[in-house]
mmCIF file of C-alpha atoms and ligand atoms in Angstrom:
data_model
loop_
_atom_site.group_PDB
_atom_site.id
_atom_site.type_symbol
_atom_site.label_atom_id
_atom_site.label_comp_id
_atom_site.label_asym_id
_atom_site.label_seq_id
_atom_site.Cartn_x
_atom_site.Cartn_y
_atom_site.Cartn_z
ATOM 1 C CA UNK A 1 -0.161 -5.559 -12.561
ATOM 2 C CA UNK A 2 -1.616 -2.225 -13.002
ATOM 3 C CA UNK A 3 -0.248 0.350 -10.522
ATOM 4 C CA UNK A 4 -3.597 1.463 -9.492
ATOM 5 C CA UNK A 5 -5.272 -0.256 -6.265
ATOM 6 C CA UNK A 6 -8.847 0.204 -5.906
ATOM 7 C CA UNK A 7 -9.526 -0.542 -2.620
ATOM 8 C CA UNK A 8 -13.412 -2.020 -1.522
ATOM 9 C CA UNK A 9 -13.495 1.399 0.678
ATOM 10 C CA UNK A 10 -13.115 3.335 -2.631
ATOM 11 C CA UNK A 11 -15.907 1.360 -4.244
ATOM 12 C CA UNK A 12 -18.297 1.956 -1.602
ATOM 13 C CA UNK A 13 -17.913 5.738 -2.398
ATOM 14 C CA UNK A 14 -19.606 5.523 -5.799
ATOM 15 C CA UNK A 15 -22.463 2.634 -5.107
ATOM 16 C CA UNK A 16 -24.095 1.120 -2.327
ATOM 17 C CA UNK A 17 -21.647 -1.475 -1.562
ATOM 18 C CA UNK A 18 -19.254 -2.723 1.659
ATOM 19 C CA UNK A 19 -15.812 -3.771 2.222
ATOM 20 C CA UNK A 20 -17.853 -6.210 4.724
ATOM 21 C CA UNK A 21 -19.533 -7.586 1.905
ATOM 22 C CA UNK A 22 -17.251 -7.737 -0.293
ATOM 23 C CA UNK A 23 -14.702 -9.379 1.922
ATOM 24 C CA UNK A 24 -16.863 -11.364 3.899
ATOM 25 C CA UNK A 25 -18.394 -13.536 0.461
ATOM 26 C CA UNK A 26 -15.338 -13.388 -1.645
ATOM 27 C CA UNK A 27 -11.913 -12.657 0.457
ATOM 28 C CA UNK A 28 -11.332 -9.904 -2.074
ATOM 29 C CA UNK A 29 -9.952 -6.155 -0.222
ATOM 30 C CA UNK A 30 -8.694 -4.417 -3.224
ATOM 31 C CA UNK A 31 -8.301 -4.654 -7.279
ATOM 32 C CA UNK A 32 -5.480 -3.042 -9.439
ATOM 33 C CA UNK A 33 -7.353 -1.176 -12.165
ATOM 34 C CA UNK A 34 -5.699 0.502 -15.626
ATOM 35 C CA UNK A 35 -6.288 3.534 -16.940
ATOM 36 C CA UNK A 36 -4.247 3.658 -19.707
ATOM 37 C CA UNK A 37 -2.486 0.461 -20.397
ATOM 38 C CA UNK A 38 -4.633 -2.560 -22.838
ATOM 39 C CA UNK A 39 -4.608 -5.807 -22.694
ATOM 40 C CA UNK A 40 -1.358 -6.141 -24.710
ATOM 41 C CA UNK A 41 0.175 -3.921 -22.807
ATOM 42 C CA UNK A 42 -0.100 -5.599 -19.791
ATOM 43 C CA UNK A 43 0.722 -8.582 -21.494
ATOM 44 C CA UNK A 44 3.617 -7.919 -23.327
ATOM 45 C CA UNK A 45 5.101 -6.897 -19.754
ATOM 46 C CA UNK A 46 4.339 -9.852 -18.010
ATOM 47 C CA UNK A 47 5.986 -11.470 -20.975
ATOM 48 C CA UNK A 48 9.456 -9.594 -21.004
ATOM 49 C CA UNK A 49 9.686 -10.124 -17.074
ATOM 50 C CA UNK A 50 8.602 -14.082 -18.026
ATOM 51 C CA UNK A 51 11.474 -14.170 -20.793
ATOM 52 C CA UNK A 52 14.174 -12.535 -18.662
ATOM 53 C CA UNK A 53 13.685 -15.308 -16.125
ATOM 54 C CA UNK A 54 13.932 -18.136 -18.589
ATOM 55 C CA UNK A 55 17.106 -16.254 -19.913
ATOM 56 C CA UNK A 56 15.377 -16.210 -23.710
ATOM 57 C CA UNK A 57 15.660 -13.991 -26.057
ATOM 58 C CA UNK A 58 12.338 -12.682 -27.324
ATOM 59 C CA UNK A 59 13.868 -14.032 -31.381
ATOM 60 C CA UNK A 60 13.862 -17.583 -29.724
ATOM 61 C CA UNK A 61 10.279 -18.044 -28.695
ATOM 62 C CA UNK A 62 8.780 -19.953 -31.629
ATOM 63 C CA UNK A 63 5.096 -19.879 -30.146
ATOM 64 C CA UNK A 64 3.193 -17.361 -28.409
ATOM 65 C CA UNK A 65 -0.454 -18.050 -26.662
ATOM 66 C CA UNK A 66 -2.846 -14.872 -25.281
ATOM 67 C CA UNK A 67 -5.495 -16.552 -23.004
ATOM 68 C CA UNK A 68 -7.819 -13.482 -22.703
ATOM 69 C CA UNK A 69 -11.462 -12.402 -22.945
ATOM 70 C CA UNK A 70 -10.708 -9.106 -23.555
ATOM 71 C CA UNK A 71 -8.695 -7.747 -26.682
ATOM 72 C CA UNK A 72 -8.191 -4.945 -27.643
ATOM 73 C CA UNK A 73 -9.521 -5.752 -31.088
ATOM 74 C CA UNK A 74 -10.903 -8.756 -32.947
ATOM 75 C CA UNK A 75 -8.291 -8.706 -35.184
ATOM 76 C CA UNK A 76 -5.618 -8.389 -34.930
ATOM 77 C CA UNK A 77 -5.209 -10.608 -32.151
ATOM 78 C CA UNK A 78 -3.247 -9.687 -28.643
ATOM 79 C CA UNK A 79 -0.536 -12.364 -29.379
ATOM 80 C CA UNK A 80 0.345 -10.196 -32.082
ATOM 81 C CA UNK A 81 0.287 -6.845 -30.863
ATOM 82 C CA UNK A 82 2.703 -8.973 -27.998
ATOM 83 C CA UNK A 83 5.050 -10.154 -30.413
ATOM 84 C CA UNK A 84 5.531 -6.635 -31.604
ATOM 85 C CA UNK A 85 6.108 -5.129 -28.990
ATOM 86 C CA UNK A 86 8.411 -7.930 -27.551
ATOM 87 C CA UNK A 87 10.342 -8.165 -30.972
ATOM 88 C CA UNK A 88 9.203 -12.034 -31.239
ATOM 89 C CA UNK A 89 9.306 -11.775 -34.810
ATOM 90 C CA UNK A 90 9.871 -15.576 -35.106
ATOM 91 C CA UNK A 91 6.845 -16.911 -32.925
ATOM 92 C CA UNK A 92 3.370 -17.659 -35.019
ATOM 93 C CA UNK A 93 0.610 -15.639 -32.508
ATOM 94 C CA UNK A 94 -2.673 -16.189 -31.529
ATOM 95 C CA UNK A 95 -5.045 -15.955 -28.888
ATOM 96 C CA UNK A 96 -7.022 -17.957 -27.454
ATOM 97 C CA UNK A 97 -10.579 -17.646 -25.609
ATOM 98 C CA UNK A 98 -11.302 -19.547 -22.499
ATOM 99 C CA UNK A 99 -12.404 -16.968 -19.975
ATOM 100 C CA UNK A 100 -11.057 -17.867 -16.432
ATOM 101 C CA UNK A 101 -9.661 -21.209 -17.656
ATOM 102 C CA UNK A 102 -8.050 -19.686 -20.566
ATOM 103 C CA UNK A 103 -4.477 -19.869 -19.065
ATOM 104 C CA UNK A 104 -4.895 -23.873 -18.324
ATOM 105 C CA UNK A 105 -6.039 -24.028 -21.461
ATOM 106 C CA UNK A 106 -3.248 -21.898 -23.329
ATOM 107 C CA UNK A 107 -0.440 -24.345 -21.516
ATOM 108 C CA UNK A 108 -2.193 -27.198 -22.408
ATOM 109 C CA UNK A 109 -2.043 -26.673 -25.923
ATOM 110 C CA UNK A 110 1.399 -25.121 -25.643
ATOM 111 C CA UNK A 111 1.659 -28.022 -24.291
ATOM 112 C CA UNK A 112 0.483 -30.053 -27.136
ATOM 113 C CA UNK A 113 2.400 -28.515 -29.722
ATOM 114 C CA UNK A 114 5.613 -29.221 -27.998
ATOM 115 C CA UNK A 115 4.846 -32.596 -27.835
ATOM 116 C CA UNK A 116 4.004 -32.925 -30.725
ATOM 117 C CA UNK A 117 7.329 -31.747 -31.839
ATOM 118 C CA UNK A 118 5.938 -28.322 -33.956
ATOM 119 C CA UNK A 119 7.424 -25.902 -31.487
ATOM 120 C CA UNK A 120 10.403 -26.660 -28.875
ATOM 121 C CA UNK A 121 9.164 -23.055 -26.696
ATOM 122 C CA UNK A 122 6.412 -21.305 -25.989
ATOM 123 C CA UNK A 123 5.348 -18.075 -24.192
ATOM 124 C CA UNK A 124 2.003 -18.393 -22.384
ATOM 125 C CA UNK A 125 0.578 -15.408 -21.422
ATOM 126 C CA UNK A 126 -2.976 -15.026 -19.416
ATOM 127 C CA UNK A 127 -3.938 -11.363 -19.469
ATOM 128 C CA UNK A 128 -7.314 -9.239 -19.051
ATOM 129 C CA UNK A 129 -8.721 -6.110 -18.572
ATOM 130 C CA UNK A 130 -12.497 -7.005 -17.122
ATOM 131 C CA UNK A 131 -12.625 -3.669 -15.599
ATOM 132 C CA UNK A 132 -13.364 -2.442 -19.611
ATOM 133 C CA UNK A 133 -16.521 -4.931 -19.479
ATOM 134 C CA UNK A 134 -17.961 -5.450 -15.860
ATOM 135 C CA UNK A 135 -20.991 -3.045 -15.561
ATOM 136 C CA UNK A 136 -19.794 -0.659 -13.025
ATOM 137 C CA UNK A 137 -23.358 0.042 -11.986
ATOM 138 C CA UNK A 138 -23.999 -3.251 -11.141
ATOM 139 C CA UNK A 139 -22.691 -3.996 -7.811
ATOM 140 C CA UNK A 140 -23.096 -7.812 -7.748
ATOM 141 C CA UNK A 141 -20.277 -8.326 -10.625
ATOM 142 C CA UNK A 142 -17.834 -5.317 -10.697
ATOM 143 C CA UNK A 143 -16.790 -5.852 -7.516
ATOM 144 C CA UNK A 144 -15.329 -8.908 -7.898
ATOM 145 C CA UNK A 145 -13.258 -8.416 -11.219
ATOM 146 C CA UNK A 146 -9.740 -6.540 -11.665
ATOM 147 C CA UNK A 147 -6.789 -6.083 -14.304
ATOM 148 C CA UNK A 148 -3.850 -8.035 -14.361
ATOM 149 C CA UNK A 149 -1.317 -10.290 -16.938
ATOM 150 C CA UNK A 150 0.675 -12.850 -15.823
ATOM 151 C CA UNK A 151 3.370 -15.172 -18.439
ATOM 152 C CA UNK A 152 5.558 -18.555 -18.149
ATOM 153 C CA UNK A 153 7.978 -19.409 -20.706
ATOM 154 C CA UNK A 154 7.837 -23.377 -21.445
ATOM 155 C CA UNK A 155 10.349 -25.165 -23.731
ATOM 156 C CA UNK A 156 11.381 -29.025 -24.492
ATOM 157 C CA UNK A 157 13.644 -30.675 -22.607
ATOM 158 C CA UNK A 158 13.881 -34.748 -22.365
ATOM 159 C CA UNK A 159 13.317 -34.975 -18.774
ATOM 160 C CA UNK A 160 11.057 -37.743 -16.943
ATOM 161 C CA UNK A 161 11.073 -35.720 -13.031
ATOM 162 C CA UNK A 162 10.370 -32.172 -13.841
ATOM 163 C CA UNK A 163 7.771 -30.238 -15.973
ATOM 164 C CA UNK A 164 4.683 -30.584 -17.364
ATOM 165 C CA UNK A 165 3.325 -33.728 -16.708
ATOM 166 C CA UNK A 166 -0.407 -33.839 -17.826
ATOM 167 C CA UNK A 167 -3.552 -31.596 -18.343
ATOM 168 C CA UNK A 168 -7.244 -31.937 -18.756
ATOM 169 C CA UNK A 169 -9.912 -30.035 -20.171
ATOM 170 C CA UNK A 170 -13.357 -30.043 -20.325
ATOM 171 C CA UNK A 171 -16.444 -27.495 -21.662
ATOM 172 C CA UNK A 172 -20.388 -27.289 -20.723
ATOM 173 C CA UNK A 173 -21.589 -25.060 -23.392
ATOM 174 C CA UNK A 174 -25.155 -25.912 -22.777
ATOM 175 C CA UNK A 175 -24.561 -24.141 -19.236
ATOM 176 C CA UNK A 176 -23.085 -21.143 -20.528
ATOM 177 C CA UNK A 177 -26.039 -18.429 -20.431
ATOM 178 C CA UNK A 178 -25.215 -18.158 -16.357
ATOM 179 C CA UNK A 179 -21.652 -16.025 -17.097
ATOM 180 C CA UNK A 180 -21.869 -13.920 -20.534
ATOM 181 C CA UNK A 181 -20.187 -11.209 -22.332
ATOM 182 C CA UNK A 182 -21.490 -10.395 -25.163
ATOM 183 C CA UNK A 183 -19.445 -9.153 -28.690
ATOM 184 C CA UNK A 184 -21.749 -7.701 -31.465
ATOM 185 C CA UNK A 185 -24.973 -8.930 -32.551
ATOM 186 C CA UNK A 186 -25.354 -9.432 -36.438
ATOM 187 C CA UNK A 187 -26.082 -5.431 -36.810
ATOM 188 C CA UNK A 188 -25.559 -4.772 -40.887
ATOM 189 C CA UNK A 189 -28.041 -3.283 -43.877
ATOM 190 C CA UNK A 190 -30.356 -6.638 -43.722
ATOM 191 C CA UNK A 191 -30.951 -6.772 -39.937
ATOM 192 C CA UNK A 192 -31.572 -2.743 -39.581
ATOM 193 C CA UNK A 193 -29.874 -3.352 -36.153
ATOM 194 C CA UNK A 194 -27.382 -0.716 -34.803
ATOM 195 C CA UNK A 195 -24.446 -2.135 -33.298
ATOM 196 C CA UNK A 196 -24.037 -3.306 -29.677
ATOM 197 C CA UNK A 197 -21.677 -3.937 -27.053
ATOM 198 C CA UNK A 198 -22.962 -5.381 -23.550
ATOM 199 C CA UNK A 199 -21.676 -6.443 -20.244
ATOM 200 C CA UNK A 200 -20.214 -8.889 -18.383
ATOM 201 C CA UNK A 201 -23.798 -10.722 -16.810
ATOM 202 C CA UNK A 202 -23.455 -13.182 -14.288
ATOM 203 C CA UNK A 203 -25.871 -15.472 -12.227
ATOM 204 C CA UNK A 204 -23.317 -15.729 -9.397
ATOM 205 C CA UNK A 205 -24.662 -18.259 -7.403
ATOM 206 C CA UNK A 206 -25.269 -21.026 -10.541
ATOM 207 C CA UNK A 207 -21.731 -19.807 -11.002
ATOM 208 C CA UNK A 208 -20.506 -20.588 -7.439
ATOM 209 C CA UNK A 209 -22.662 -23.606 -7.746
ATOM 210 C CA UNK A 210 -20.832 -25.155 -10.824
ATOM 211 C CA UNK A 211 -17.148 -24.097 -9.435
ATOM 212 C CA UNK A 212 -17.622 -26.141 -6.646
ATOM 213 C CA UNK A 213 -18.942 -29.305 -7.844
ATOM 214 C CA UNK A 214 -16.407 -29.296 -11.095
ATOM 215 C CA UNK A 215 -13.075 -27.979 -9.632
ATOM 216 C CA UNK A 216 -13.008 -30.980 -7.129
ATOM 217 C CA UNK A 217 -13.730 -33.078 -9.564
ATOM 218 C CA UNK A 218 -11.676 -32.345 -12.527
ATOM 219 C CA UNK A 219 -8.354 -32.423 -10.111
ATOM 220 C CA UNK A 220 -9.543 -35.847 -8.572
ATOM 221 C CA UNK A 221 -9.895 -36.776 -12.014
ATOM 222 C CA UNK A 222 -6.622 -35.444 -13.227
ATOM 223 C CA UNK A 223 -4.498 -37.372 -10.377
ATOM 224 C CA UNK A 224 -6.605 -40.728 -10.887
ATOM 225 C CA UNK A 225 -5.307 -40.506 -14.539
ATOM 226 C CA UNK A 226 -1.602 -39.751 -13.235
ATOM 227 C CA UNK A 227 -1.876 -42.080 -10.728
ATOM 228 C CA UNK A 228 -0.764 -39.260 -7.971
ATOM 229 C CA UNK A 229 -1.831 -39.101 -4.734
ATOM 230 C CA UNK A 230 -3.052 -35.844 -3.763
ATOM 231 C CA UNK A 231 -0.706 -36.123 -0.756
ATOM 232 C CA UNK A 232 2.056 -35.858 -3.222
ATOM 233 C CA UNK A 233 1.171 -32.410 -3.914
ATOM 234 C CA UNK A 234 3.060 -29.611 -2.457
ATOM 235 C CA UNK A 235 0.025 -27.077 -3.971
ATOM 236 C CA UNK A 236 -3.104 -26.375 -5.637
ATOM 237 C CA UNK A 237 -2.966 -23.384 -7.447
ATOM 238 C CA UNK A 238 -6.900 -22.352 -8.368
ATOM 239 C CA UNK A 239 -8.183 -19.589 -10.330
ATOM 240 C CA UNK A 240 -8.479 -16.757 -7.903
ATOM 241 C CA UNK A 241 -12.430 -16.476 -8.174
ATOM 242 C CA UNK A 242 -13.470 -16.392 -4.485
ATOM 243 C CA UNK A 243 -12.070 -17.381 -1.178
ATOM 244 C CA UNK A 244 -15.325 -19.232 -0.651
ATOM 245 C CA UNK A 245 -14.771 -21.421 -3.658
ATOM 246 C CA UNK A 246 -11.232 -22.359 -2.619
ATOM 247 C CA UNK A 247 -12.529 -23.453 0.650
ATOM 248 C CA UNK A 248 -14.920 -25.395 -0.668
ATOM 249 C CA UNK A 249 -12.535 -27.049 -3.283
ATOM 250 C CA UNK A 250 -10.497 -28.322 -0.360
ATOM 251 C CA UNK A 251 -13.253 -29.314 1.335
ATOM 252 C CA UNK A 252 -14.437 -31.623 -0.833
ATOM 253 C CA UNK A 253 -11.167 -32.797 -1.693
ATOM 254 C CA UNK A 254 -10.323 -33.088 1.993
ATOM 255 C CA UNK A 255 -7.262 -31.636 2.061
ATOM 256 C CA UNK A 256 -6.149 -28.860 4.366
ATOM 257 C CA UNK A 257 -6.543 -25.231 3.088
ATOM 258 C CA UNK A 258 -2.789 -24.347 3.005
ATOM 259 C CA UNK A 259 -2.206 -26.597 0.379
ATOM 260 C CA UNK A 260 -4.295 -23.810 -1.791
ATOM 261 C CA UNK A 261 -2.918 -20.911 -1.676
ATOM 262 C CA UNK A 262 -4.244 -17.632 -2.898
ATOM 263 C CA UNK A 263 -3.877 -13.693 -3.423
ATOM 264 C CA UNK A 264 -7.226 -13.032 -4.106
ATOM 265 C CA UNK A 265 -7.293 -10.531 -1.285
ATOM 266 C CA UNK A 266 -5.290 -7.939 -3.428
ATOM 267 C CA UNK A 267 -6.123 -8.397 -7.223
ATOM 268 C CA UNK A 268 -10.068 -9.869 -6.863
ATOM 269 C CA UNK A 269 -11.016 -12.051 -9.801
ATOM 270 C CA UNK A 270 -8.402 -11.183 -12.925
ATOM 271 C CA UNK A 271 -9.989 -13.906 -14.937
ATOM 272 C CA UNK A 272 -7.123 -15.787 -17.570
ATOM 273 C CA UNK A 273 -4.590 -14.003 -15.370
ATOM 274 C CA UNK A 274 -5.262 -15.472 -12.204
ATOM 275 C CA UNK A 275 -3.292 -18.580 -11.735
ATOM 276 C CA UNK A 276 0.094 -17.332 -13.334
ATOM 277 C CA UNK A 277 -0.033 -14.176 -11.800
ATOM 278 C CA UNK A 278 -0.441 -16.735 -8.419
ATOM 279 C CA UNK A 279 2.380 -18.883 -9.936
ATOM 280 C CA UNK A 280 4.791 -15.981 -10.583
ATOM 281 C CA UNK A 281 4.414 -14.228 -6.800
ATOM 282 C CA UNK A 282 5.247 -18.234 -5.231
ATOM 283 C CA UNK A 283 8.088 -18.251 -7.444
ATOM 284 C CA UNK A 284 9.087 -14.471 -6.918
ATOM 285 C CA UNK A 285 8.796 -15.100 -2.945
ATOM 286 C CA UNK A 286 10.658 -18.283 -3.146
ATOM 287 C CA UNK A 287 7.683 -20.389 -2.239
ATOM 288 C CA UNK A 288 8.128 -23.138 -5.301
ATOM 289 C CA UNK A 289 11.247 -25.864 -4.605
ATOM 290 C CA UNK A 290 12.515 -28.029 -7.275
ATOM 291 C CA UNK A 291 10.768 -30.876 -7.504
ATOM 292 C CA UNK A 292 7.202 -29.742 -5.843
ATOM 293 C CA UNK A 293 4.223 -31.008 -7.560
ATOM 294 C CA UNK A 294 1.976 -28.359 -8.192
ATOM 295 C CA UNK A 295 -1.695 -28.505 -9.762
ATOM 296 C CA UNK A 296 -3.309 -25.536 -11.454
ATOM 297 C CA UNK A 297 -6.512 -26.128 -12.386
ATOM 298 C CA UNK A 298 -9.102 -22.889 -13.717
ATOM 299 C CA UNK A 299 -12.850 -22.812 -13.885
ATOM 300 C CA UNK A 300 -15.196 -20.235 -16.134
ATOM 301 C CA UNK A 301 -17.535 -18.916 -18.441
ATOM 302 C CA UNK A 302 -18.234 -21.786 -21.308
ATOM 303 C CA UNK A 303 -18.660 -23.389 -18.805
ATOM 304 C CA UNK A 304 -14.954 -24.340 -18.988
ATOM 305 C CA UNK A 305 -12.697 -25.829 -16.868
ATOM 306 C CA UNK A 306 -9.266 -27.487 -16.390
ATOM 307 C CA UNK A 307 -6.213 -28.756 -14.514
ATOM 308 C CA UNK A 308 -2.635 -29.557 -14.972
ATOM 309 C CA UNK A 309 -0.216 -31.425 -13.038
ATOM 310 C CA UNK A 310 3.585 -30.401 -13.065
ATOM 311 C CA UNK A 311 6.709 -31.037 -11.175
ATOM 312 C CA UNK A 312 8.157 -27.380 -10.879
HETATM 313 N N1 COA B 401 -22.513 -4.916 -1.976
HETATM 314 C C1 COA B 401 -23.566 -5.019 -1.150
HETATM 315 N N2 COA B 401 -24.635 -5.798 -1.423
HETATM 316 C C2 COA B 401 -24.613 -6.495 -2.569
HETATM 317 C C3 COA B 401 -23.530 -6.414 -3.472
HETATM 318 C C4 COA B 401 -22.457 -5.587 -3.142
HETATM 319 N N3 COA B 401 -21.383 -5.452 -3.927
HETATM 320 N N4 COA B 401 -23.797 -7.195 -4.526
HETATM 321 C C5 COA B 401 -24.984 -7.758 -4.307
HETATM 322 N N5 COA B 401 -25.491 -7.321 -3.133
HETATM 323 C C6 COA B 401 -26.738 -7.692 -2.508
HETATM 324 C C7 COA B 401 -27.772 -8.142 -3.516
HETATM 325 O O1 COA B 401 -28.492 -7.035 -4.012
HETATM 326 C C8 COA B 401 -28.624 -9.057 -2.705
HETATM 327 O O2 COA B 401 -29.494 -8.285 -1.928
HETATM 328 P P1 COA B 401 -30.997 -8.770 -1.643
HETATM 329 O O3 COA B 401 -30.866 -10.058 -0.884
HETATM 330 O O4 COA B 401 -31.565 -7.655 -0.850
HETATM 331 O O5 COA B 401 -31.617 -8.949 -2.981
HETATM 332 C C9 COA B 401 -27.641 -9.694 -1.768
HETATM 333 O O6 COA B 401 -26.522 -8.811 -1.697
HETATM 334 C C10 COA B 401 -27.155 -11.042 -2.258
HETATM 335 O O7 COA B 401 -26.303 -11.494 -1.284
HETATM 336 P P2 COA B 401 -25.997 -13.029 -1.134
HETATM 337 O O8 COA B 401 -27.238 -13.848 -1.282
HETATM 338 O O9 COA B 401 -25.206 -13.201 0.105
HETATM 339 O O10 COA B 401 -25.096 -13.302 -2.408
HETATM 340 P P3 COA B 401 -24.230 -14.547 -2.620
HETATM 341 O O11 COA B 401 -23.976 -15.285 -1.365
HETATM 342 O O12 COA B 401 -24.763 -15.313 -3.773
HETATM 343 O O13 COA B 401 -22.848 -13.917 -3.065
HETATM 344 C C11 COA B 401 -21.480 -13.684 -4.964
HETATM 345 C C12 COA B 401 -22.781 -13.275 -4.283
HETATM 346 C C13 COA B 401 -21.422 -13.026 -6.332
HETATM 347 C C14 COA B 401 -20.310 -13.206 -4.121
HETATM 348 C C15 COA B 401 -21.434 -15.244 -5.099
HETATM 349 O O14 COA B 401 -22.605 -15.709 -5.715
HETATM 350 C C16 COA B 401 -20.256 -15.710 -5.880
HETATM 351 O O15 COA B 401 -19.119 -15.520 -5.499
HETATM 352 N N6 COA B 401 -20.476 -16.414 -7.027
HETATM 353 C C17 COA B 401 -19.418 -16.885 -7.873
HETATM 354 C C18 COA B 401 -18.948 -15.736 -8.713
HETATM 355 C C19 COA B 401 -17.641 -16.021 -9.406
HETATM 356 O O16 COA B 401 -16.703 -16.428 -8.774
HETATM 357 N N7 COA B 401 -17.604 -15.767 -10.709
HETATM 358 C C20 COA B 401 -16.459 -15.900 -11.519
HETATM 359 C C21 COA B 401 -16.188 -17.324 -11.816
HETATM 360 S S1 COA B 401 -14.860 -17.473 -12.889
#
């Protein structure tokens, strides 16, 4: 995480904002924001604290999987500029572009290609800086966002009782106009057009509205194809969007709210960071036995969305 907190008591000294409001519709009290560290950065230290607890050296990891929405550059990509500055100069690198699902969907094609037999390890790494693309005049989305990176380390092993089980995916892109971030238009000699960057935009209630009608529904679906009862399930690990949404996820799942636990309170919304960043303080705190069944399942812009069942 970045070292700086930016409390909601700071934001309300440069717009018209509350840490009432803030707290009261999303559970969110403060955001770490960088100054000086990118993307890569953060991610390549999440990944070096990730690789010491596996016990890996950085030469080993034949894979390595960015999940973010916001690079440094469009080429090359952040899994590169990680496997520099790791010394991972045997892993292939890429990223890979899921907004606030991107780390579900980064392990679940790590995932893949260790099935498949291509790769026997992986570093995953979620990382991004929104605080370089929320609009920080626009009150209704900055808020909400902050910086962070968070990594696992996954390799084959022949066992039937622990790790990865399953995952699911899914995409809307026909709904995807309600959370944007625009790149470049085509700006070159023909078009006349100068180049642009924009902001994050979000319609945050068609937003809420979708989170809470697909999260439920993509874990009920993801057990029904494991045949697990969601009893069996020591936790639910969701993307760190909004208190709100969590509640309502359990809700509708009917399942009591300390099964889902969260830190959105201190980071806000770190998009493809959330869920390991989650993952990592359970783990760090002692919170995650052997053997507990955990489901991580992220929701975003796309619309995207996906879940994962593992024994940890
Ligand atoms: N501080 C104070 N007031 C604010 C504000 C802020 N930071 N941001 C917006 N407002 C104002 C608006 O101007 C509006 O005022 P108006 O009614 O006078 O026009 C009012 O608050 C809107 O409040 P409300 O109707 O309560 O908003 P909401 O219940 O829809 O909550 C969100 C807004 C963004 C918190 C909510 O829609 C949400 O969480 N959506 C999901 C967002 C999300 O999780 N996105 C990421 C998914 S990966």
């Amino acid at each position: 995480m970045p070292e700086k907190r930016v409390t909601n008591d700071d934001l309300a000294k440069i717009m018209d904002t509350s840490d009432e409001w803030i707290r009261s519709r999303t559970g969110i009290g403060e955001r770490r924001i960088t100054e000086e560290k990118t993307t890569a950065n953060l991610a390549a230290g999440a990944a070096r604290k990730a690789l010491d607890d596996s016990g890996m050296e950085a030469c080993e990891i034949e894979l390595i999987l960015v999940a973010t929405s916001t690079p440094e550059y469009y080429f090359p990509n952040t899994a590169c500029e990680v496997q520099a500055a790791i010394g991972a100069e045997n892993a292939a690198a890429f990223d890979l572009s899921a907004a606030c699902s991107g780390f579900i969907f980064a392990l679940n094609t790590a995932h893949a290609f260790l099935q498949s037999g291509m790769y026997r390890n992986a570093l995953v790494i979620g990382a991004d800086v929104m605080s370089k693309v929320v609009d920080w005049k626009d009150r209704s989305t900055c808020v909400l966002f902050g910086d962070g990176a968070g990594a696992v380390v996954i390799r084959s092993e022949d066992s039937e009782k622990e790790g990865i089980r399953q995952g699911i995916m899914g995409s809307e892109g026909k709904g995807g106009e309600v959370l944007t971030c625009r790149a470049r238009s085509n700006a070159n000699f023909l078009t006349g057009k100068e180049p642009d960057t924009d902001y994050l935009y979000m319609n945050g209630q068609e937003v809420f509205k979708f989170a809470v009608k697909k999260v439920p529904e993509c874990i009920t679906r993801l057990l029904e194809e494991t045949k697990t009862e969601k009893e069996e399930i020591t936790y639910f690990l969701l993307h760190q969007a909004n208190y709100r949404i969590i509640e309502a996820a359990a809700k509708r799942l009917k399942l009591p709210i300390e099964k889902f636990p969260m830190n959105i309170e201190h980071y806000g919304n770190t998009s493809g960071a959330s869920i390991p960043i989650l993952l990592d303080e359970m783990n760090r705190r002692g919170e995650l036995k052997r053997g507990d069944k955990l489901v991580l399942a992220g929701f975003g812009a796309g619309l995207t969305w996906g879940a994962m069942l593992l024994t940890w």
